[in-house]
Amino acid sequence: MSARPADYRPWIDHTEYLAVPEAGPDERIDVGVLFVGAGPAGLAGAIRLSQLLATAPEIQERLGDVPVAVVEKGKYPGAHLVSGAVVNPVAFQSLFPSLAESDFPFRGPVPGEALYLLTEGGAFRAPVMPPTMRNHGNRVASASEMARWLAEKAEAAGVTILTETAATKALVSDGVVRGVLTGDKGRGRDGSPESNFEPGAEIVARATVIAEGTSGHLATALVQHFGVAGPNPQVFALGVKEVWDVARPLDRVIHTMGWPLRWGRAAAEFGGSFIYPMGEQQVSIGLVVGLDYADASLSVHDLLQQLKLHPLIRPILEGGTRVGWGAKTIPEGGFYALPSQLSLNGALLTGDSAGFVNVPALKGIHYAMWSGILAAESIFACLKAGGDPALPGALAGYDGAVRESFIGRDLYRVRNMRQAFGAGLVPGAALAGLMTLTGGAFPGGRFSSEADAARPVRSSGRRYPKPDGKLTFDKLSSVYASGNRTRDTQPNHLLVKTDVPEPVAEAWINMCPAGVYEWTTGEDGKRRLRINAPNCVQCGAISAKGGRLTPPEGGSGPEYSVT
């Protein structure tokens, strides 16, 4: 039996995440420019705008007492960030040209690299790295550490950062984005106010930069509201990552393809693993899998545990200790899934909110930061010219700047590569090779794709090794390792139907890396899903596969530090 998760997606009116500004001057928070999200895009943009305003005090004065602000739903900047990460340092060098290499928040340069094709018991090293995956000159880093470092630089530049503040709705009136409405705190499970209740607030801005990251609900609502969706639907991958203290240093960056994923077209399992040295005493290891797979029994978390038992991988970790774990989705739709317009009246879309990820190169961070920088420069240019960001076309220069930058050029060259792997690993790799050689010109055109939830799922009965608590771990112990501090009594922030066919329920249960979903039996003897919302680490996978993640109370969720 198979079923499509898309057929059981709860109906969601995008206007539920939009609100008309109503608060008076004494009730709202007025800021000049608001960045939603303290990730790479939001922080880089806030820093760049502050640098520009420092050269134009008259413009800064017009923006009021808080010229640049950032809202962040996590406990602190970086609390919700997970990435590989091997980083192109270009954005850091542009923002801070006077800093030395040793001043940046990197763990070190890429010392060497290797790509392996895995079978269950063997590993075959590629004779050369594919051009799109070469990392010469890049740096190994922790996304969480980078965000904390950028936040310190932003605050030193005069940026106001409001942490534990979830932007739950976009303020929109007369076709213009005016800011955001933040979420309430202190509501009980039934939504009623408790003794520590704090209502949300309207934050009104001259311009708003959406940098909320992957699968963001504000970006989703605004794209739909303004009718600027790209020709292809956005698709996602789920990455699960661990950080280990190890007994022996790793001397190279390692990527793998193949096992434990299945190669055939019918399985539709696209992805691979990464193992990165983080100095001499730590490594990070992760597995990324496209969420358009067909097997309801596939669990990315458990596949990562299985991967660690491989003869190539096990010696790297044996004798070590796991010190971090996290999970996050990655937008993989590429060029044709980008919004047709990145500038809205009063707002700009940046980073993962727009979908700026180069899947073949496994890169997104420097694209996110550069888009934040371009957003800041576009807003500043508008203000300097005496313009109003709310007027139609006032921020349209951002669209052109993105297209003409390496963001647009790089994504266009690999515009069909992710879709090519829908044919399976071997034919997909061959087709991707031809695309690389021709700069994407062959076979040309646009490869269409369908949303992840549109693919029917059925269980293959996949089984995973039992966790031993030393090398391999279960989901609940991993949630504990994430530092999740979600309050048990807050309202459920996951919109998911619970009375669904067994293949759909099994897909959600296995997919979730945090054990949020499980079977329960009602009084009528019928099995239904139970949702353990406090377990959620806000990875966003459920939004891709048939439900919807909405913002929980600000400050809840994981507290990542080294992911």
PDB file of C-alpha atoms in Angstrom, residues 171-356:
ATOM      1  CA  LEU A 171       2.763  42.951   9.001  1.00  0.00           C
ATOM      2  CA  VAL A 172       1.269  43.820   5.614  1.00  0.00           C
ATOM      3  CA  SER A 173      -0.953  46.738   4.656  1.00  0.00           C
ATOM      4  CA  ASP A 174      -1.748  48.329   1.296  1.00  0.00           C
ATOM      5  CA  GLY A 175       0.461  45.781  -0.444  1.00  0.00           C
ATOM      6  CA  VAL A 176       3.530  46.691   1.636  1.00  0.00           C
ATOM      7  CA  VAL A 177       5.466  44.668   4.220  1.00  0.00           C
ATOM      8  CA  ARG A 178       5.664  46.901   7.297  1.00  0.00           C
ATOM      9  CA  GLY A 179       7.493  44.647   9.778  1.00  0.00           C
ATOM     10  CA  VAL A 180       6.542  41.667  11.923  1.00  0.00           C
ATOM     11  CA  LEU A 181       4.331  40.656  14.808  1.00  0.00           C
ATOM     12  CA  THR A 182       6.234  38.679  17.426  1.00  0.00           C
ATOM     13  CA  GLY A 183       4.787  35.677  19.206  1.00  0.00           C
ATOM     14  CA  ASP A 184       3.180  35.548  22.605  1.00  0.00           C
ATOM     15  CA  LYS A 185       4.975  33.878  25.494  1.00  0.00           C
ATOM     16  CA  GLY A 186       3.522  32.058  28.434  1.00  0.00           C
ATOM     17  CA  ARG A 187       0.459  30.441  26.879  1.00  0.00           C
ATOM     18  CA  GLY A 188      -0.661  27.020  28.070  1.00  0.00           C
ATOM     19  CA  ARG A 189      -1.184  23.951  25.957  1.00  0.00           C
ATOM     20  CA  ASP A 190      -4.773  24.984  25.230  1.00  0.00           C
ATOM     21  CA  GLY A 191      -3.668  28.480  24.244  1.00  0.00           C
ATOM     22  CA  SER A 192      -4.908  30.241  27.358  1.00  0.00           C
ATOM     23  CA  PRO A 193      -2.608  32.770  29.079  1.00  0.00           C
ATOM     24  CA  GLU A 194      -0.692  31.544  32.114  1.00  0.00           C
ATOM     25  CA  SER A 195       0.676  33.572  35.032  1.00  0.00           C
ATOM     26  CA  ASN A 196       3.864  34.473  33.134  1.00  0.00           C
ATOM     27  CA  PHE A 197       2.045  35.523  29.946  1.00  0.00           C
ATOM     28  CA  GLU A 198       3.729  38.137  27.740  1.00  0.00           C
ATOM     29  CA  PRO A 199       1.902  39.302  24.607  1.00  0.00           C
ATOM     30  CA  GLY A 200       3.760  39.680  21.341  1.00  0.00           C
ATOM     31  CA  ALA A 201       4.543  43.078  19.907  1.00  0.00           C
ATOM     32  CA  GLU A 202       4.412  44.784  16.541  1.00  0.00           C
ATOM     33  CA  ILE A 203       7.868  45.693  15.247  1.00  0.00           C
ATOM     34  CA  VAL A 204       7.433  48.254  12.478  1.00  0.00           C
ATOM     35  CA  ALA A 205      10.294  48.953  10.065  1.00  0.00           C
ATOM     36  CA  ARG A 206      11.045  51.041   6.985  1.00  0.00           C
ATOM     37  CA  ALA A 207      12.326  47.850   5.353  1.00  0.00           C
ATOM     38  CA  THR A 208      12.229  44.204   6.407  1.00  0.00           C
ATOM     39  CA  VAL A 209      14.772  41.575   5.365  1.00  0.00           C
ATOM     40  CA  ILE A 210      13.501  37.991   5.579  1.00  0.00           C
ATOM     41  CA  ALA A 211      16.427  35.822   6.663  1.00  0.00           C
ATOM     42  CA  GLU A 212      14.569  33.215   8.706  1.00  0.00           C
ATOM     43  CA  GLY A 213      16.342  30.244   7.141  1.00  0.00           C
ATOM     44  CA  THR A 214      15.106  27.025   5.602  1.00  0.00           C
ATOM     45  CA  SER A 215      11.384  26.326   5.223  1.00  0.00           C
ATOM     46  CA  GLY A 216      10.510  29.670   6.795  1.00  0.00           C
ATOM     47  CA  HIS A 217       6.814  30.301   7.328  1.00  0.00           C
ATOM     48  CA  LEU A 218       7.017  34.067   6.697  1.00  0.00           C
ATOM     49  CA  ALA A 219       8.843  33.638   3.394  1.00  0.00           C
ATOM     50  CA  THR A 220       6.351  30.937   2.382  1.00  0.00           C
ATOM     51  CA  ALA A 221       3.391  33.179   3.196  1.00  0.00           C
ATOM     52  CA  LEU A 222       4.854  36.256   1.491  1.00  0.00           C
ATOM     53  CA  VAL A 223       5.799  34.370  -1.686  1.00  0.00           C
ATOM     54  CA  GLN A 224       2.237  33.102  -1.910  1.00  0.00           C
ATOM     55  CA  HIS A 225       0.677  36.447  -0.999  1.00  0.00           C
ATOM     56  CA  PHE A 226       2.631  38.402  -3.614  1.00  0.00           C
ATOM     57  CA  GLY A 227       2.395  35.633  -6.220  1.00  0.00           C
ATOM     58  CA  VAL A 228       6.138  35.329  -6.823  1.00  0.00           C
ATOM     59  CA  ALA A 229       6.696  31.553  -6.657  1.00  0.00           C
ATOM     60  CA  GLY A 230       9.296  30.144  -9.040  1.00  0.00           C
ATOM     61  CA  PRO A 231       8.439  27.743 -11.886  1.00  0.00           C
ATOM     62  CA  ASN A 232       9.553  24.685  -9.880  1.00  0.00           C
ATOM     63  CA  PRO A 233       8.426  23.915  -6.328  1.00  0.00           C
ATOM     64  CA  GLN A 234      11.073  24.142  -3.655  1.00  0.00           C
ATOM     65  CA  VAL A 235      12.349  20.728  -2.542  1.00  0.00           C
ATOM     66  CA  PHE A 236      14.386  19.908   0.528  1.00  0.00           C
ATOM     67  CA  ALA A 237      16.926  17.538   2.013  1.00  0.00           C
ATOM     68  CA  LEU A 238      17.261  16.599   5.658  1.00  0.00           C
ATOM     69  CA  GLY A 239      20.705  16.644   7.211  1.00  0.00           C
ATOM     70  CA  VAL A 240      21.568  15.015  10.525  1.00  0.00           C
ATOM     71  CA  LYS A 241      24.955  15.864  12.002  1.00  0.00           C
ATOM     72  CA  GLU A 242      27.125  14.854  14.948  1.00  0.00           C
ATOM     73  CA  VAL A 243      30.306  16.379  16.365  1.00  0.00           C
ATOM     74  CA  TRP A 244      32.852  14.072  18.004  1.00  0.00           C
ATOM     75  CA  ASP A 245      35.909  14.464  20.171  1.00  0.00           C
ATOM     76  CA  VAL A 246      38.269  11.959  18.598  1.00  0.00           C
ATOM     77  CA  ALA A 247      41.447  10.159  19.595  1.00  0.00           C
ATOM     78  CA  ARG A 248      43.176  10.709  16.241  1.00  0.00           C
ATOM     79  CA  PRO A 249      43.158  13.797  13.998  1.00  0.00           C
ATOM     80  CA  LEU A 250      41.538  13.588  10.569  1.00  0.00           C
ATOM     81  CA  ASP A 251      43.787  14.807   7.773  1.00  0.00           C
ATOM     82  CA  ARG A 252      41.219  15.481   5.046  1.00  0.00           C
ATOM     83  CA  VAL A 253      37.639  16.375   4.231  1.00  0.00           C
ATOM     84  CA  ILE A 254      35.689  13.265   3.227  1.00  0.00           C
ATOM     85  CA  HIS A 255      32.473  13.021   1.214  1.00  0.00           C
ATOM     86  CA  THR A 256      30.693   9.782   0.379  1.00  0.00           C
ATOM     87  CA  MET A 257      27.905   8.699  -1.945  1.00  0.00           C
ATOM     88  CA  GLY A 258      26.108   5.390  -2.276  1.00  0.00           C
ATOM     89  CA  TRP A 259      25.491   3.099   0.694  1.00  0.00           C
ATOM     90  CA  PRO A 260      23.525   3.209   2.970  1.00  0.00           C
ATOM     91  CA  LEU A 261      21.259   4.855   0.382  1.00  0.00           C
ATOM     92  CA  ARG A 262      19.767   2.797  -2.440  1.00  0.00           C
ATOM     93  CA  TRP A 263      20.839   3.653  -5.958  1.00  0.00           C
ATOM     94  CA  GLY A 264      17.791   2.859  -8.074  1.00  0.00           C
ATOM     95  CA  ARG A 265      15.341   5.293  -9.609  1.00  0.00           C
ATOM     96  CA  ALA A 266      12.367   3.724  -7.822  1.00  0.00           C
ATOM     97  CA  ALA A 267      13.890   4.356  -4.381  1.00  0.00           C
ATOM     98  CA  ALA A 268      14.652   8.003  -5.282  1.00  0.00           C
ATOM     99  CA  GLU A 269      17.274   8.225  -2.544  1.00  0.00           C
ATOM    100  CA  PHE A 270      19.642  11.089  -3.278  1.00  0.00           C
ATOM    101  CA  GLY A 271      22.281  12.276  -0.851  1.00  0.00           C
ATOM    102  CA  GLY A 272      25.601  11.571   0.758  1.00  0.00           C
ATOM    103  CA  SER A 273      27.709  12.040   3.836  1.00  0.00           C
ATOM    104  CA  PHE A 274      30.424  14.416   4.987  1.00  0.00           C
ATOM    105  CA  ILE A 275      33.209  14.014   7.541  1.00  0.00           C
ATOM    106  CA  TYR A 276      35.158  17.174   8.326  1.00  0.00           C
ATOM    107  CA  PRO A 277      38.157  17.766  10.610  1.00  0.00           C
ATOM    108  CA  MET A 278      37.460  20.503  13.168  1.00  0.00           C
ATOM    109  CA  GLY A 279      40.977  20.916  14.456  1.00  0.00           C
ATOM    110  CA  GLU A 280      43.082  18.033  15.692  1.00  0.00           C
ATOM    111  CA  GLN A 281      40.687  16.793  18.355  1.00  0.00           C
ATOM    112  CA  GLN A 282      37.239  17.027  16.754  1.00  0.00           C
ATOM    113  CA  VAL A 283      35.427  15.896  13.630  1.00  0.00           C
ATOM    114  CA  SER A 284      31.920  16.499  12.382  1.00  0.00           C
ATOM    115  CA  ILE A 285      30.021  13.797  10.536  1.00  0.00           C
ATOM    116  CA  GLY A 286      26.664  14.062   8.861  1.00  0.00           C
ATOM    117  CA  LEU A 287      24.315  12.515   6.348  1.00  0.00           C
ATOM    118  CA  VAL A 288      22.106  14.524   3.976  1.00  0.00           C
ATOM    119  CA  VAL A 289      19.184  12.868   2.168  1.00  0.00           C
ATOM    120  CA  GLY A 290      16.679  14.426  -0.238  1.00  0.00           C
ATOM    121  CA  LEU A 291      13.149  14.358   1.149  1.00  0.00           C
ATOM    122  CA  ASP A 292      11.641  13.198  -2.138  1.00  0.00           C
ATOM    123  CA  TYR A 293      12.413   9.571  -1.265  1.00  0.00           C
ATOM    124  CA  ALA A 294       9.748   6.861  -1.579  1.00  0.00           C
ATOM    125  CA  ASP A 295      10.500   4.549   1.369  1.00  0.00           C
ATOM    126  CA  ALA A 296       8.310   5.227   4.398  1.00  0.00           C
ATOM    127  CA  SER A 297      10.766   3.307   6.578  1.00  0.00           C
ATOM    128  CA  LEU A 298      13.703   5.590   5.751  1.00  0.00           C
ATOM    129  CA  SER A 299      15.169   7.398   8.759  1.00  0.00           C
ATOM    130  CA  VAL A 300      18.072   9.765   8.093  1.00  0.00           C
ATOM    131  CA  HIS A 301      19.103   9.699  11.753  1.00  0.00           C
ATOM    132  CA  ASP A 302      19.254   5.896  11.812  1.00  0.00           C
ATOM    133  CA  LEU A 303      21.020   5.745   8.447  1.00  0.00           C
ATOM    134  CA  LEU A 304      23.713   7.991   9.925  1.00  0.00           C
ATOM    135  CA  GLN A 305      24.118   5.572  12.823  1.00  0.00           C
ATOM    136  CA  GLN A 306      24.409   2.723  10.312  1.00  0.00           C
ATOM    137  CA  LEU A 307      26.956   4.674   8.275  1.00  0.00           C
ATOM    138  CA  LYS A 308      29.231   5.019  11.307  1.00  0.00           C
ATOM    139  CA  LEU A 309      29.630   1.225  11.366  1.00  0.00           C
ATOM    140  CA  HIS A 310      31.176   1.181   7.871  1.00  0.00           C
ATOM    141  CA  PRO A 311      34.853   0.048   7.737  1.00  0.00           C
ATOM    142  CA  LEU A 312      35.890   3.419   6.286  1.00  0.00           C
ATOM    143  CA  ILE A 313      34.116   5.461   8.973  1.00  0.00           C
ATOM    144  CA  ARG A 314      34.344   3.456  12.172  1.00  0.00           C
ATOM    145  CA  PRO A 315      38.110   3.868  12.742  1.00  0.00           C
ATOM    146  CA  ILE A 316      37.738   7.657  12.575  1.00  0.00           C
ATOM    147  CA  LEU A 317      35.309   7.716  15.516  1.00  0.00           C
ATOM    148  CA  GLU A 318      36.325   4.723  17.655  1.00  0.00           C
ATOM    149  CA  GLY A 319      37.713   5.748  21.004  1.00  0.00           C
ATOM    150  CA  GLY A 320      35.991   9.125  20.733  1.00  0.00           C
ATOM    151  CA  THR A 321      32.985  10.767  22.341  1.00  0.00           C
ATOM    152  CA  ARG A 322      29.951  12.373  20.757  1.00  0.00           C
ATOM    153  CA  VAL A 323      29.652  15.977  21.971  1.00  0.00           C
ATOM    154  CA  GLY A 324      27.000  17.412  19.659  1.00  0.00           C
ATOM    155  CA  TRP A 325      24.036  16.444  17.502  1.00  0.00           C
ATOM    156  CA  GLY A 326      21.630  18.391  15.327  1.00  0.00           C
ATOM    157  CA  ALA A 327      19.277  18.234  12.360  1.00  0.00           C
ATOM    158  CA  LYS A 328      18.117  20.728   9.748  1.00  0.00           C
ATOM    159  CA  THR A 329      16.535  20.836   6.311  1.00  0.00           C
ATOM    160  CA  ILE A 330      18.291  22.313   3.276  1.00  0.00           C
ATOM    161  CA  PRO A 331      16.516  23.893   0.276  1.00  0.00           C
ATOM    162  CA  GLU A 332      17.637  21.950  -2.813  1.00  0.00           C
ATOM    163  CA  GLY A 333      15.338  23.144  -5.583  1.00  0.00           C
ATOM    164  CA  GLY A 334      18.019  25.348  -7.108  1.00  0.00           C
ATOM    165  CA  PHE A 335      17.709  28.096  -9.695  1.00  0.00           C
ATOM    166  CA  TYR A 336      14.223  27.283 -10.989  1.00  0.00           C
ATOM    167  CA  ALA A 337      12.767  27.062  -7.471  1.00  0.00           C
ATOM    168  CA  LEU A 338      13.900  30.585  -6.553  1.00  0.00           C
ATOM    169  CA  PRO A 339      11.093  33.131  -6.185  1.00  0.00           C
ATOM    170  CA  SER A 340      10.496  34.926  -9.475  1.00  0.00           C
ATOM    171  CA  GLN A 341      10.976  38.170  -7.575  1.00  0.00           C
ATOM    172  CA  LEU A 342      13.227  38.567  -4.536  1.00  0.00           C
ATOM    173  CA  SER A 343      12.216  42.149  -3.755  1.00  0.00           C
ATOM    174  CA  LEU A 344       8.759  42.909  -2.425  1.00  0.00           C
ATOM    175  CA  ASN A 345       7.288  46.239  -1.469  1.00  0.00           C
ATOM    176  CA  GLY A 346       9.113  46.970   1.775  1.00  0.00           C
ATOM    177  CA  ALA A 347      10.891  43.605   2.025  1.00  0.00           C
ATOM    178  CA  LEU A 348      13.663  41.396   0.602  1.00  0.00           C
ATOM    179  CA  LEU A 349      14.159  37.613   0.617  1.00  0.00           C
ATOM    180  CA  THR A 350      17.653  36.333   1.443  1.00  0.00           C
ATOM    181  CA  GLY A 351      19.632  33.171   2.189  1.00  0.00           C
ATOM    182  CA  ASP A 352      17.808  29.896   2.660  1.00  0.00           C
ATOM    183  CA  SER A 353      14.516  31.819   2.791  1.00  0.00           C
ATOM    184  CA  ALA A 354      15.030  32.433  -0.924  1.00  0.00           C
ATOM    185  CA  GLY A 355      16.683  29.054  -1.607  1.00  0.00           C
ATOM    186  CA  PHE A 356      20.278  30.139  -2.282  1.00  0.00           C
TER     187      PHE A 356
END
